[in-house]
Each structure stands twice: as C-alpha cells, then as structure tokens.
CSV table of C-alpha atoms in Angstrom, one decimal:
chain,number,residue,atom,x,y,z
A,1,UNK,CA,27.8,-3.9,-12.4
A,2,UNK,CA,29.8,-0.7,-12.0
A,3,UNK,CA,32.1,-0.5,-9.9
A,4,UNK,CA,33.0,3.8,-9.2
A,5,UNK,CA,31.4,5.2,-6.7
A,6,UNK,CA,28.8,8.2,-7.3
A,7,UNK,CA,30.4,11.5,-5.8
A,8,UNK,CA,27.7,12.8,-2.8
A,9,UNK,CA,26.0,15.6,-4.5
A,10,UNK,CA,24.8,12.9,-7.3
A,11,UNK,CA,23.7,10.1,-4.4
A,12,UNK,CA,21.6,12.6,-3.1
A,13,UNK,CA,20.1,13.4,-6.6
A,14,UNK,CA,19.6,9.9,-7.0
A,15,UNK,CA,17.4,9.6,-3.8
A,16,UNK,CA,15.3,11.8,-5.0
A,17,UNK,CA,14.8,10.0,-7.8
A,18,UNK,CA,14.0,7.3,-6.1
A,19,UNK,CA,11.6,9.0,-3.4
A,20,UNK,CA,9.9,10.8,-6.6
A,21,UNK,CA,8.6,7.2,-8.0
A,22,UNK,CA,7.9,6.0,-5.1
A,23,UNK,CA,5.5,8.8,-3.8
A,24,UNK,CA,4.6,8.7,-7.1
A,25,UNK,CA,2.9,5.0,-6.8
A,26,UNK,CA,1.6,5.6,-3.0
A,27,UNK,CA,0.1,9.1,-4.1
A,28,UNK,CA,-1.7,6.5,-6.6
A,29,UNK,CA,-3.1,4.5,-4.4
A,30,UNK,CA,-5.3,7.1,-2.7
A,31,UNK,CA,-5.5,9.8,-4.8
A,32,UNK,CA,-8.3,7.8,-6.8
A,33,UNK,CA,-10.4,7.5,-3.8
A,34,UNK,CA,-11.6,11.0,-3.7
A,35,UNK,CA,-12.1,11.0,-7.6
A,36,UNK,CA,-13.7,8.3,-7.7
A,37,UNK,CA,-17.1,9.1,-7.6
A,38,UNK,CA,-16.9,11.5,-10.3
A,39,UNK,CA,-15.3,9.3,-12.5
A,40,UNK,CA,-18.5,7.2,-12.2
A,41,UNK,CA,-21.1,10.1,-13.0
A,42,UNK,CA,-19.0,10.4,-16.6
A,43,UNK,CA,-18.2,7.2,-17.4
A,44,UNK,CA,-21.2,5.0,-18.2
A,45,UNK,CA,-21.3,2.0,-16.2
A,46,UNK,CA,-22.5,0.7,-12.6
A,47,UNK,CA,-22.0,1.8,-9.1
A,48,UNK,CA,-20.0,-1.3,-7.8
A,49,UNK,CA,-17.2,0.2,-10.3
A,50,UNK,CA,-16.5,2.8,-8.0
A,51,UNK,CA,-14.0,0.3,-5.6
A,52,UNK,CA,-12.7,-1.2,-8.6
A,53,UNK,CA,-10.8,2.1,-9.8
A,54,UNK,CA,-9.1,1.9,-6.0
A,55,UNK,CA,-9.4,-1.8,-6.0
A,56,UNK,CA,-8.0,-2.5,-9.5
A,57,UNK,CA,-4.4,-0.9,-8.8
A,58,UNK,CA,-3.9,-2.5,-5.3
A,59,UNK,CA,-4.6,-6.2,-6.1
A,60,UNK,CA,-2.0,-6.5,-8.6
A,61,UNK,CA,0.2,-4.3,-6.4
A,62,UNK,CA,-0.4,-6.9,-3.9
A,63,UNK,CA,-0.2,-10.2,-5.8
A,64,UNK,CA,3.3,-9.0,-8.0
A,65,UNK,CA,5.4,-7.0,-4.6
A,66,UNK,CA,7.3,-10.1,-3.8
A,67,UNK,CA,8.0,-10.9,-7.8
A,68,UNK,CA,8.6,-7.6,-8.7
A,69,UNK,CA,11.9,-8.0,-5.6
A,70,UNK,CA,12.8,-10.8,-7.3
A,71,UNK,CA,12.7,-9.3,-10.7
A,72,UNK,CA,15.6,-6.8,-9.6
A,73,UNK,CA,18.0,-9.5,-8.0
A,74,UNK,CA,17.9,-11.4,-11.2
A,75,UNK,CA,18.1,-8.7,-13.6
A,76,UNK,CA,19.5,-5.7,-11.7
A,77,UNK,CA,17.4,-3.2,-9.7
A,78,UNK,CA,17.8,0.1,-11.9
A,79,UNK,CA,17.0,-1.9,-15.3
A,80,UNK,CA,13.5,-3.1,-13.4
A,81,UNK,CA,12.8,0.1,-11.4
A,82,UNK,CA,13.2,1.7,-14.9
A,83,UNK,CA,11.1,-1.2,-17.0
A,84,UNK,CA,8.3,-0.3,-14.0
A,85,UNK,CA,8.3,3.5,-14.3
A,86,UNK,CA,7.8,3.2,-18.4
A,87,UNK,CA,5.0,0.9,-17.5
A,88,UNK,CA,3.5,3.1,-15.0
A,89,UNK,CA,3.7,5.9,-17.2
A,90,UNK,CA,2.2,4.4,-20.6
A,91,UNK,CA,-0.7,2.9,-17.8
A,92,UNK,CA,-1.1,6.2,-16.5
A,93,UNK,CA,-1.3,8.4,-20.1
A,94,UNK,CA,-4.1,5.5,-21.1
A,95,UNK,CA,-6.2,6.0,-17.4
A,96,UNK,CA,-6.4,9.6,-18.5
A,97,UNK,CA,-7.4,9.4,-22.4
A,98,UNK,CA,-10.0,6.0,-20.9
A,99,UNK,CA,-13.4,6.6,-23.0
A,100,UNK,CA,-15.1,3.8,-20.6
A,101,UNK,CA,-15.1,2.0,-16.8
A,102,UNK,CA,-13.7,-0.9,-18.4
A,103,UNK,CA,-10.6,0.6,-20.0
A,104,UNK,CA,-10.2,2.5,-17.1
A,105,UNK,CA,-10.1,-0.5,-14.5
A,106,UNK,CA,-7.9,-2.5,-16.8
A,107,UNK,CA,-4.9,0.2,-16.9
A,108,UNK,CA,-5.0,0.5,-13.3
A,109,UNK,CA,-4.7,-2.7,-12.9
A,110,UNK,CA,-1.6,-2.5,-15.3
A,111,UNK,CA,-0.2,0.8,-13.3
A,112,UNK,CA,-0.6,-1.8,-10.1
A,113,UNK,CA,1.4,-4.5,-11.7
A,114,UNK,CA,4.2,-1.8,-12.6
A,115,UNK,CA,4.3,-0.3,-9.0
A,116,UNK,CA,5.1,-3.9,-8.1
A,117,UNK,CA,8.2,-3.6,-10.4
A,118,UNK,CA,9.1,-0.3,-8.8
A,119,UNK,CA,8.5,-0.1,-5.0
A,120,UNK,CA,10.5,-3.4,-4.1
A,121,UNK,CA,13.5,-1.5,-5.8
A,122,UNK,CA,13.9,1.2,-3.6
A,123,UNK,CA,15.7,0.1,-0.5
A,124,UNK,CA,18.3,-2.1,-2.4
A,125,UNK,CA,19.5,0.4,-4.4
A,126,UNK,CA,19.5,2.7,-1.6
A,127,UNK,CA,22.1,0.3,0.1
A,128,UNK,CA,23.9,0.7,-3.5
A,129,UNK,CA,24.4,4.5,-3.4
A,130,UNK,CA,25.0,5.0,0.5
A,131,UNK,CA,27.0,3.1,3.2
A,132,UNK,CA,27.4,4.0,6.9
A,133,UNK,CA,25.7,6.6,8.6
A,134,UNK,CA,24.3,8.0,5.0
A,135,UNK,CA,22.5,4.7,4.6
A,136,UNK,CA,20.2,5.7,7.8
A,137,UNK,CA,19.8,8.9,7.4
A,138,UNK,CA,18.8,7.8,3.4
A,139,UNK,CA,16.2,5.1,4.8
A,140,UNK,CA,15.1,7.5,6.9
A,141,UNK,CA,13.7,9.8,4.3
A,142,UNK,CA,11.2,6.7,3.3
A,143,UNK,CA,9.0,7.4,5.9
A,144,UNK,CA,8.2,11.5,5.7
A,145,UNK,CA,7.2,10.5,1.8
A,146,UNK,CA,4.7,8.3,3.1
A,147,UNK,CA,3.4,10.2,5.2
A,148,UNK,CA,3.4,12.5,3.1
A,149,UNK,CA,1.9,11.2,0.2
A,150,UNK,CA,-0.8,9.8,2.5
A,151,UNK,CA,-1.8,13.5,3.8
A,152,UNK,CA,-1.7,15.1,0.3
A,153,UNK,CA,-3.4,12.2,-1.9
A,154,UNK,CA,-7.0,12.7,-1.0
A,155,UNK,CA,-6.4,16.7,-1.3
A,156,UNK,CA,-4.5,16.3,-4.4
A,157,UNK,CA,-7.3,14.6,-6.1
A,158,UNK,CA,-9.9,16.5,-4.7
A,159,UNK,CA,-8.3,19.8,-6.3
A,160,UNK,CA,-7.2,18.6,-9.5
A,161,UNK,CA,-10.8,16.6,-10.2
A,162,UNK,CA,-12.6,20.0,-9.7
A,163,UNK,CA,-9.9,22.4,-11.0
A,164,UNK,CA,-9.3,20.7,-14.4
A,165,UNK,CA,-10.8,17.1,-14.7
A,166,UNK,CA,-10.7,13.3,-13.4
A,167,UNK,CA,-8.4,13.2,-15.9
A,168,UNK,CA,-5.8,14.6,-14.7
A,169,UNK,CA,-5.4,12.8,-11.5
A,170,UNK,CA,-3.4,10.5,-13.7
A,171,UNK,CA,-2.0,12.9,-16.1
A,172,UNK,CA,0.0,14.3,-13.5
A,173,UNK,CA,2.0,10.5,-13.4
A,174,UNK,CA,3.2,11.5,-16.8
A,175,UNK,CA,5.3,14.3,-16.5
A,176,UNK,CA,6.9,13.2,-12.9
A,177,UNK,CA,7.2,9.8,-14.4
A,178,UNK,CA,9.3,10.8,-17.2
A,179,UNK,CA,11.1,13.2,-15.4
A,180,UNK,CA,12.1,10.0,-13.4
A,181,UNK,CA,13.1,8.2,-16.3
A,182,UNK,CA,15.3,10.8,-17.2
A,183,UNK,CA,17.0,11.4,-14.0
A,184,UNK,CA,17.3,7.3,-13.6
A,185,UNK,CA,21.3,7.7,-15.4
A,186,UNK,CA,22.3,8.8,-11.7
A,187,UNK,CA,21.4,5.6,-10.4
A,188,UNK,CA,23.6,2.6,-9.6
A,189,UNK,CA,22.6,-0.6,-11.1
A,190,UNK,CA,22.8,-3.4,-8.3
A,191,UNK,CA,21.4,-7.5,-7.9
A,192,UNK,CA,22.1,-9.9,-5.5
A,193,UNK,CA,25.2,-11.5,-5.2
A,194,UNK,CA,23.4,-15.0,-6.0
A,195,UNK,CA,20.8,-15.1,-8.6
A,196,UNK,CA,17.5,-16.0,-7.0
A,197,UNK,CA,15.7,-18.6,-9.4
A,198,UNK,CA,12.2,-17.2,-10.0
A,199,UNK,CA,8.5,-19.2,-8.6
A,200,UNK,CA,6.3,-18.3,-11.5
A,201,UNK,CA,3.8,-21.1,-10.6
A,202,UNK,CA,3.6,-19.7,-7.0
A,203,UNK,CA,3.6,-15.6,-8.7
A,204,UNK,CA,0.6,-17.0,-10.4
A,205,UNK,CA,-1.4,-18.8,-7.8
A,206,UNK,CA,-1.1,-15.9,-5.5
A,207,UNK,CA,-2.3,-13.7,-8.4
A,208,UNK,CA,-5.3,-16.1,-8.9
A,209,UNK,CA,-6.2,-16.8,-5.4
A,210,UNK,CA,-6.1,-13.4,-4.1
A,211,UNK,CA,-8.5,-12.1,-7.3
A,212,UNK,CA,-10.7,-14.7,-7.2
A,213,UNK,CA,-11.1,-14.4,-3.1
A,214,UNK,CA,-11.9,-10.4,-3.7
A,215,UNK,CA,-13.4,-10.0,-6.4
A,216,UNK,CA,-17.0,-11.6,-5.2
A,217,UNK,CA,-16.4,-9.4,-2.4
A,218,UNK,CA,-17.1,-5.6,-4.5
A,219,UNK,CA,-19.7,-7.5,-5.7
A,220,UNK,CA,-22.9,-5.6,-4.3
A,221,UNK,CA,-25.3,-7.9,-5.4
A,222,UNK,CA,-24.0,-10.5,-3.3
A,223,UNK,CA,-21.5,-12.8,-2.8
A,224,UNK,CA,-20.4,-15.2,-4.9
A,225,UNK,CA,-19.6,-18.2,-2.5
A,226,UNK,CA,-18.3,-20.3,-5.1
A,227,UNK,CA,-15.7,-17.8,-6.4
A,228,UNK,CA,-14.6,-17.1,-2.5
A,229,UNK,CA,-14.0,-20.6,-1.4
A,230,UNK,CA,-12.6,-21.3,-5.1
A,231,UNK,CA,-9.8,-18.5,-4.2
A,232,UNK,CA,-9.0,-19.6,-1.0
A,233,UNK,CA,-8.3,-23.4,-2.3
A,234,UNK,CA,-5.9,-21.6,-4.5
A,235,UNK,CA,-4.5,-20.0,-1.7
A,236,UNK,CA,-4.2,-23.2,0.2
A,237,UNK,CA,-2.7,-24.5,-2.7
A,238,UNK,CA,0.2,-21.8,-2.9
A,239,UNK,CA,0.9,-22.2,0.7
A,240,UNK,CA,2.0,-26.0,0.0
A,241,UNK,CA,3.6,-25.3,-3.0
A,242,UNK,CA,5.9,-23.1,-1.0
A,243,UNK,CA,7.1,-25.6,1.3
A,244,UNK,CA,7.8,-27.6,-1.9
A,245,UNK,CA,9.4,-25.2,-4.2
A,246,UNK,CA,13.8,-25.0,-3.8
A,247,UNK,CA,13.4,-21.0,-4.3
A,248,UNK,CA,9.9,-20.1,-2.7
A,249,UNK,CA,8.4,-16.3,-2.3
A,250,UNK,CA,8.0,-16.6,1.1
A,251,UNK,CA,10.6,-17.9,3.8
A,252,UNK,CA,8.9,-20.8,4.9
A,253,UNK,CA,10.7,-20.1,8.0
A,254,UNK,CA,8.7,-17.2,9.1
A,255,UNK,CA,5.8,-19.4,10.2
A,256,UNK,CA,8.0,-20.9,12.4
A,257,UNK,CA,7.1,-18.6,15.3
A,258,UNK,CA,3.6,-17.3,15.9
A,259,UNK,CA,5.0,-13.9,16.2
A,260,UNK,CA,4.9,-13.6,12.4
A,261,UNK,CA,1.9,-15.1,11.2
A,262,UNK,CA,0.3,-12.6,14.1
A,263,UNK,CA,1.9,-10.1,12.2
A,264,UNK,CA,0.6,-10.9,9.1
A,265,UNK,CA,-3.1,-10.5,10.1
A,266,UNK,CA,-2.9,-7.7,11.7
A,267,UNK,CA,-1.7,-6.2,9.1
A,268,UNK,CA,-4.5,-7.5,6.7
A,269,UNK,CA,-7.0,-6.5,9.2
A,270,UNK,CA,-5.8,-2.8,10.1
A,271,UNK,CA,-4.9,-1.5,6.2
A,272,UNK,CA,-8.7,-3.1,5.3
A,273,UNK,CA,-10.1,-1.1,7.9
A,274,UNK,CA,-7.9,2.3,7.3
A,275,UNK,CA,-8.4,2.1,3.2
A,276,UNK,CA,-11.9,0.8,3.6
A,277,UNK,CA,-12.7,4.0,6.0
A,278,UNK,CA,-10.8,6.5,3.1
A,279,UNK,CA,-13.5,4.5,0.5
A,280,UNK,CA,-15.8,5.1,2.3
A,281,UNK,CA,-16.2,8.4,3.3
A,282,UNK,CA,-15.5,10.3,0.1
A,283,UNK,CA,-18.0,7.7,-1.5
A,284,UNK,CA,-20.9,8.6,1.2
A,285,UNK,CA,-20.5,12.3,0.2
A,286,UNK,CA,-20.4,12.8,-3.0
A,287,UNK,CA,-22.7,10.1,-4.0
A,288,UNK,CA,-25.4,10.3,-0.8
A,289,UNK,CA,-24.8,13.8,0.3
A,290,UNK,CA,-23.9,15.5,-3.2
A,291,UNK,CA,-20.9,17.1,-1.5
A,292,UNK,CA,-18.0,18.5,-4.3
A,293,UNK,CA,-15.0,16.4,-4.6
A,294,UNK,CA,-13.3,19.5,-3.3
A,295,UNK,CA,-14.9,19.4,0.3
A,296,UNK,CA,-15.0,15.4,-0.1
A,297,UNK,CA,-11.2,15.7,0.1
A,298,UNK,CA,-10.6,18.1,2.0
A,299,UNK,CA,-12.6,16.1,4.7
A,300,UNK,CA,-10.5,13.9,5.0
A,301,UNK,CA,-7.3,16.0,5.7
A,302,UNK,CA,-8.2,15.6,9.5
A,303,UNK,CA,-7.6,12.3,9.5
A,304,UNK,CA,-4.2,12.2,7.0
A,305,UNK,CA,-2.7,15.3,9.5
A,306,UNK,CA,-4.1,13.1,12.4
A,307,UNK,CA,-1.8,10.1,11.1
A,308,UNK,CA,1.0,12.6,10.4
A,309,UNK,CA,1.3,14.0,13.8
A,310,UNK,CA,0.8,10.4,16.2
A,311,UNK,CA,3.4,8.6,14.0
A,312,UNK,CA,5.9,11.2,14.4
A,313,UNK,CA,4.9,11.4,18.3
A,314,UNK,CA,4.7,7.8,18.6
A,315,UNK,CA,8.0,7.3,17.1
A,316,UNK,CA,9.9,9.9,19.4
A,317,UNK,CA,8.3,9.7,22.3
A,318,UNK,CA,5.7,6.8,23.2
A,319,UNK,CA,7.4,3.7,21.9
A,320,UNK,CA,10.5,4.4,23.1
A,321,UNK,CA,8.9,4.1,26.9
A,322,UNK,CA,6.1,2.1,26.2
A,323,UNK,CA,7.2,-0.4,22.9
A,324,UNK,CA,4.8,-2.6,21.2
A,325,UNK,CA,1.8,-1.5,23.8
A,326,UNK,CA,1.2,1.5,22.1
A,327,UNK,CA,-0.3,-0.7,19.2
A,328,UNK,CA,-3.7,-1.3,21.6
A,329,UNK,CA,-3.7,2.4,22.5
A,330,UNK,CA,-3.6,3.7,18.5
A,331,UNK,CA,-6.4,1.0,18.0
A,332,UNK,CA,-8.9,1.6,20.4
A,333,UNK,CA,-8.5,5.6,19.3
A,334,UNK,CA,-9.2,4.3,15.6
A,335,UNK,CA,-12.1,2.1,17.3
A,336,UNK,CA,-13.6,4.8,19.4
A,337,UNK,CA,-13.6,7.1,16.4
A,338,UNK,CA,-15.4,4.6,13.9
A,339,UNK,CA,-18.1,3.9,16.7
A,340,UNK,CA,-18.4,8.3,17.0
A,341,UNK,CA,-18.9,8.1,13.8
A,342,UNK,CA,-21.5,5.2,13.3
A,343,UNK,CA,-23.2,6.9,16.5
A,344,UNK,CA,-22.8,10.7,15.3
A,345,UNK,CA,-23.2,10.7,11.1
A,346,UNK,CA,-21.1,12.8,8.6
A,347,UNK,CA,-22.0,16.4,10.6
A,348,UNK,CA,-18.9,15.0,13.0
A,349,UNK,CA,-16.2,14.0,10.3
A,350,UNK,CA,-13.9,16.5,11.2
A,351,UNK,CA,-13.4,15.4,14.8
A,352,UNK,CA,-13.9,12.1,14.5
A,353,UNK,CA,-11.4,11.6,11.3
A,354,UNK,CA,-8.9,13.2,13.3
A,355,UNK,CA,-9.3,10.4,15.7
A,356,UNK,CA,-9.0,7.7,13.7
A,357,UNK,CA,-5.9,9.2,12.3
A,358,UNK,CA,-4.5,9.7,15.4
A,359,UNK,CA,-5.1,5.7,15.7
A,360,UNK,CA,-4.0,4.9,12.7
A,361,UNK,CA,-0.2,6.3,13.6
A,362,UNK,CA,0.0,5.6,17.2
A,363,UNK,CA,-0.7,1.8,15.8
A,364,UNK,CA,1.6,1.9,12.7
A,365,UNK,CA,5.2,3.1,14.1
A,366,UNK,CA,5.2,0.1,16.9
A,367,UNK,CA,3.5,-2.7,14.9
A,368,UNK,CA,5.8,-2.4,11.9
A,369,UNK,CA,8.9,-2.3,14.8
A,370,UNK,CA,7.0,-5.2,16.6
A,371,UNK,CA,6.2,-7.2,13.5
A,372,UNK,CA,10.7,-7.4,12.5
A,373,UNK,CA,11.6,-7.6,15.6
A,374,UNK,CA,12.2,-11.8,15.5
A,375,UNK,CA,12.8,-11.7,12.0
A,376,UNK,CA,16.8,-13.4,11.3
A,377,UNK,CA,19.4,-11.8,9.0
A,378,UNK,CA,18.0,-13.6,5.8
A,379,UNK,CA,14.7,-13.4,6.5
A,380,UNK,CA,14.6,-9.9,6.4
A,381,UNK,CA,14.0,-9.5,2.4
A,382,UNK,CA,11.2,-12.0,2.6
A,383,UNK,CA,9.4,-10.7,5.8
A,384,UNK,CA,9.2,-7.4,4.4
A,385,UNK,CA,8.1,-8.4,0.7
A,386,UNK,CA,5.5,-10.4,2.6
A,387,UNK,CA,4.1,-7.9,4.8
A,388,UNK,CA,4.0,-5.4,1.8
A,389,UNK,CA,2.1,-7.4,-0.3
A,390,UNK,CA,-0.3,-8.4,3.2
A,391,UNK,CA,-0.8,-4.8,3.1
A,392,UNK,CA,-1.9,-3.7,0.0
A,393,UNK,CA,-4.0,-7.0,-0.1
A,394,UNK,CA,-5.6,-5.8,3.3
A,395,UNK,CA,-6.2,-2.3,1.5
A,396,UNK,CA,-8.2,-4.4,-1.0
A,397,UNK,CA,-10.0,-6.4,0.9
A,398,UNK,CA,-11.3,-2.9,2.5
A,399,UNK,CA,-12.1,-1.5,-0.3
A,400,UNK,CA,-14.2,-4.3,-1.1
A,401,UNK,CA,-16.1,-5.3,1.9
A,402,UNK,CA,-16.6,-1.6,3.2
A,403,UNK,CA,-17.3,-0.1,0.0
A,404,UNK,CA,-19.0,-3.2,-1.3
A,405,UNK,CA,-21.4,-2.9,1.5
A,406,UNK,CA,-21.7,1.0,1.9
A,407,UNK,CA,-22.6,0.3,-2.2
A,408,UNK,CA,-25.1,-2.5,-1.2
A,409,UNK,CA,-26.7,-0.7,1.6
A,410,UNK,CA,-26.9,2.5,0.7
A,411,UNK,CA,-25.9,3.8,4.2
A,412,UNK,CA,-22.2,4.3,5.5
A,413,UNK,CA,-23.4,2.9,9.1
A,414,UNK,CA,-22.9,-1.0,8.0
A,415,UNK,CA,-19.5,-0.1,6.7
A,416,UNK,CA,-18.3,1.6,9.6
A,417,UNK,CA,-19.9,-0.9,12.1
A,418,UNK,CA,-17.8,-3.7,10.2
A,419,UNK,CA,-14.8,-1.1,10.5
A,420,UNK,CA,-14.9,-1.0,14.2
A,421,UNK,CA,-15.2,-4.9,14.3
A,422,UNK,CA,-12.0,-5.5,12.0
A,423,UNK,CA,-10.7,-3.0,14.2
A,424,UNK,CA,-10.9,-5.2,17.7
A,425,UNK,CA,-10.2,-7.7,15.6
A,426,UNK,CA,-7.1,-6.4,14.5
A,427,UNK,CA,-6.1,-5.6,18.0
A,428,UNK,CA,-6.7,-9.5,19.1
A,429,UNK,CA,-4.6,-10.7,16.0
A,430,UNK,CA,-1.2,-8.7,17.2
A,431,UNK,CA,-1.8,-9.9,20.9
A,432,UNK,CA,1.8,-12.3,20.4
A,433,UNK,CA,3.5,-9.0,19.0
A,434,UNK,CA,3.0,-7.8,22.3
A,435,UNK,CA,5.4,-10.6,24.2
A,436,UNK,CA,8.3,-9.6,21.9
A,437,UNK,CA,11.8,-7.4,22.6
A,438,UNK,CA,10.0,-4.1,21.2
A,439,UNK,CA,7.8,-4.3,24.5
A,440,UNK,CA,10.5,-4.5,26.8
C-alpha cells in the first residue's frame, strides 16, 4: 500500500471522485422510478415489470453491501471501488442499447450488484486520504449528495425521458462513470490491517432468501406462499449459520441489545414506505392519469425539497434539543400526509408530498443518530453494512408490495393505505431507540 501522502489540492480531487460514483449509484436508484412507466409502453412485456426495473437494481444492492465491504478489506478498497465502477458502466451502456424487459431487468440487476462493490468503499478510503479535522469535514460532504441526489433523481429522469429518450437515463452513467475511472489514479489504495476471511455460503443465502422472499411479492397476480415462506427458511437458515461461521457478515453481537434489532426494522419498514410512495405515485400518473413523465417528476420535487429542508432543520436545530423524539414527530407528518392523500386523490400531490417529505427528514437525521448510538468500536463496520443493506432491502420490499398492489388494484388508495400502516408500524418498531443517549 503506498505509503506518501497525497498533497491537499489532490485529496480534495479525490473526494470528488468518490462523491461523483457514489451519487452516481443513489441517482440510480430513483431516477428509474419516474421512467419507468415509459419504458413499459416501448418495451413489450407486462405491467408487473414496471417495479422490477426499480426493484431489480436494489435487491442485489441489498443482498451484495456487506460483501461488497468485505471485498475491499481483502483486496484493497480502490482496486474494488474501481472493479465496481467498470461494472456499473458496461451494466449501464447495455440498460440503454436493451431491445426487451428482460435484458433490461437483468443489467439492472448487474448495475445493483456493482453499486454493492462501490458504495461500501467510500468511507474507508475517505479515512485513507484525510485525518483530523479534514476527515469530518470530508464525511460531512456524504450527506448533501444524498440529499441531493434524492431531490434531483425523479426530476432528472423526468427531463431526460421526454427530452431525448428512456434511454438515456442510463446513458448518462457512462460518461460520469468513465470520467470516474479516469480520475480513480488520485486515489489511495487502502484494506484492513487483518484480512477478513470471506462468508460466501452466508453472501449466497442472503442473496437467495431475500429474492425468493420478494419476488412473489411484485407478483400482481398473487402471492406465491410457497416461494415466501421458502425465502424466509433461507433467511432463518443464514441467521444460524452466522452464529456458526469464525468470520460472519453480521456481528452476531449486535443482537445482543434490543436497541439494534429495533433499529433494523424500522429501517426496513420506513425506506419500504418512502420508496414504495416514490413508486407509486409516478406509476398512478402516467399509467392511470396519462400525465407526461415530465409533470410525473416534477411532482414529486415537493416531496424530495420537503426531505431536503427537515433533515437540514432537524439536524441543526430539533435533535440537538429534543434527540431521538423527533423520530415520532417526522413519522406521524409522513403518516398524516399518506392518510391526506388516501382521503384527498392526486388533485393534492403538491401539498401533501411536501408533507411526507417533511416526515421523511425530520425521521431520518435522529434515527440513523439513534440507531449507532450503542454500537462498540468494532461493531461499527458491521452495524452500518447491516443497516445499509436493511435499507435498500426495505426499498424493495416497497417497491414490491405498494407497487405490486397499486399494479393489482388498479387504484393508488390500497397502496397508500398500506403506506400509512407500515408507517405506525415503523414508529412502534424504533420505540427502544427512544430509551437510548441520543434522547437525553
């Protein structure tokens, strides 16, 4: 590994880098949703492939995030961050040129397994370029991309779907990717100090488990019962293999407190609800209303600046007096705003959006606070991976049961009713977050 230090205008470059790819992958992630639709009106195939071209890129996201971390302390974390981009790219070039649904849904499934390779990167070789007070101020630039890339995704593929084509929603990967690639010299290869033996049987029981437990789910028709309770013995079976296994995914330790595991489903219940609702809506008015992608994404930049604004006022203002309680607060705004509108219809989108956005960041800043806040020393790379990974799969799973059953109803009224329920479920689930130091 080398051992000279890169001089401070170069770090900087090489944070860019870094904050390029990874807003890169997130823009990914959402930038679909709006474009969705139309994809489906030129490629031949079914409805219920509509959540699969969201659906397809997060799963594997999900399933590889704690591998892909692992990947990079064994071989170094520029040689993978670079292996994923490549990936992403040649994924990417062949979503664009896809002549059918299923070509399309099997490269995004690729693109998720490279963002797996990329994303987990980020942060460790952060800590190899900057030390001291540059290494907060670096971290801190993490969050503003997200936000972001959350505000501009939906607009972004709103635009470019009616300006040029589908098509280019992924096209634009290309040249940003490869600018990435070339720029990826300024980085400074890193690994942990103690190679980390890999789980492959556990990488791939979580990869089964988790498809076979959502894919019945999209599934309009119905649900396969079979498939469901076939994915969650898999899943069963991964969590004893992980108290077996010498070099496990996940710190079995983490389940030691309930604090944790509370953690974990609220995550998987609030990112179902907030992707499902950003499935949802574009989904409704395009394909029920005949809206333009255009408007379709431009509808939902109420709720993305709604997200923007709470998180940064949440952040500086509220959880600093009020800690983890905020969480409830930012939850029964997203609640009150799916029941508005269940009760009001699309005429009250605008309003209404903005209010689950404004739930959506009043809930995020505190819970992921609340969520680390027991967490020990070397636990940390674990917990994170973990709640990551619980994340996208929560994206997933929303995806899947709210645009599964807007899909199999016909009506957005059944999706947003199950919103609001996943919702005050949510807010039960993080009830032990509430006891911990970040509410004091």
């Amino acid at each position: 590994m080398p051992t000279t230090t890169i001089r401070h205008r170069r770090r900087w470059a090489a944070l860019a880098v870094l904050l390029t790819a990874e807003a890169m992958n997130l823009l990914d992630a959402t930038i679909v949703q709006v474009a969705g639709p139309v994809i489906h009106a030129d490629l031949p195939g079914p409805a219920a492939d509509v959540p699969w071209f969201s659906a397809a890129y997060t799963l594997p996201f999900a399933a590889f995030l704690i591998t892909g971390g692992r990947l990079g302390d064994v071989f170094g974390r520029a040689r993978v961050f670079k292996l994923g981009v490549a990936g992403f790219v040649l994924a990417s070039l062949v979503c664009a040129i896809a002549p059918n649904a299923g070509l399309l849904i099997g490269a995004r499934a690729v693109q998720g397994a490279a963002a797996a390779l990329i994303i987990p990167q980020t942060i460790g070789l952060i800590r190899a370029l900057f030390d001291g007070g540059e290494l907060a101020k670096a971290l801190g630039t993490i969050g503003p991309v997200m936000g972001l890339s959350a505000v501009t995704g939906p607009l972004l593929g709103g635009l470019l779907t009616q300006a040029v084509s589908w098509r280019a929603v992924f096209l634009v990967n290309v040249p940003l990717g490869l600018a990435v690639l070339l720029a990826a010299r300024l980085l400074r290869e890193d690994r942990a100090a103690t190679r980390p033996r890999l789980d492959v049987t556990g990488t791939l029981l979580v990869a089964a488990g988790a498809g076979l437990f959502v894919y019945p789910l999209i599934d309009p028709a119905g649900t396969n019962w079979g498939l469901l309770a076939a994915g969650a013995a898999v899943l069963v079976v991964f969590g004893f293999h992980q108290r077996r296994v010498a070099a496990p995914l996940v710190e079995p330790s983490l389940f030691a407190h309930r604090g944790f595991p509370a953690a974990l489903a609220g995550s998987l219940l609030f990112f179902a609800v907030m992707t499902g609702l950003m499935q949802v809506v574009p989904m409704q008015l395009q394909l029920g209303l005949g809206v333009d992608v255009r408007t379709a994404g431009l509808t939902l930049m109420p709720l993305s600046a709604g997200l923007a604004v709470s998180s940064y006022f949440a952040g500086a203002r509220l959880v600093p007096k009020f800690g983890a309680r905020v969480m409830f607060a930012g939850l029964a705004l997203l609640t009150a705003g799916l029941l508005a509108a269940l009760a009001l219809g699309a005429g009250a989108y605008p309003w209404v959006l903005a209010l689950c956005g404004l739930g959506m960041g009043a809930f995020t800043v505190p819970f992921f606070t609340a969520a680390l806040d027991r967490v020990r020393p070397h636990e940390t790379g674990s917990a994170a991976g973990l709640l990551n990974a619980v994340q996208q799969l929560g994206g997933t799973l929303g995806v899947a049961l709210l645009g599964g059953l807007y899909l199999g109803t016909g009506t957005a009224a059944a999706a947003l009713g199950l919103g609001a329920a996943l919702a005050v479920a949510a807010a039960i689930a993080v009830v032990p977050l509430a006891g911990g130091r970040a509410a004091r």
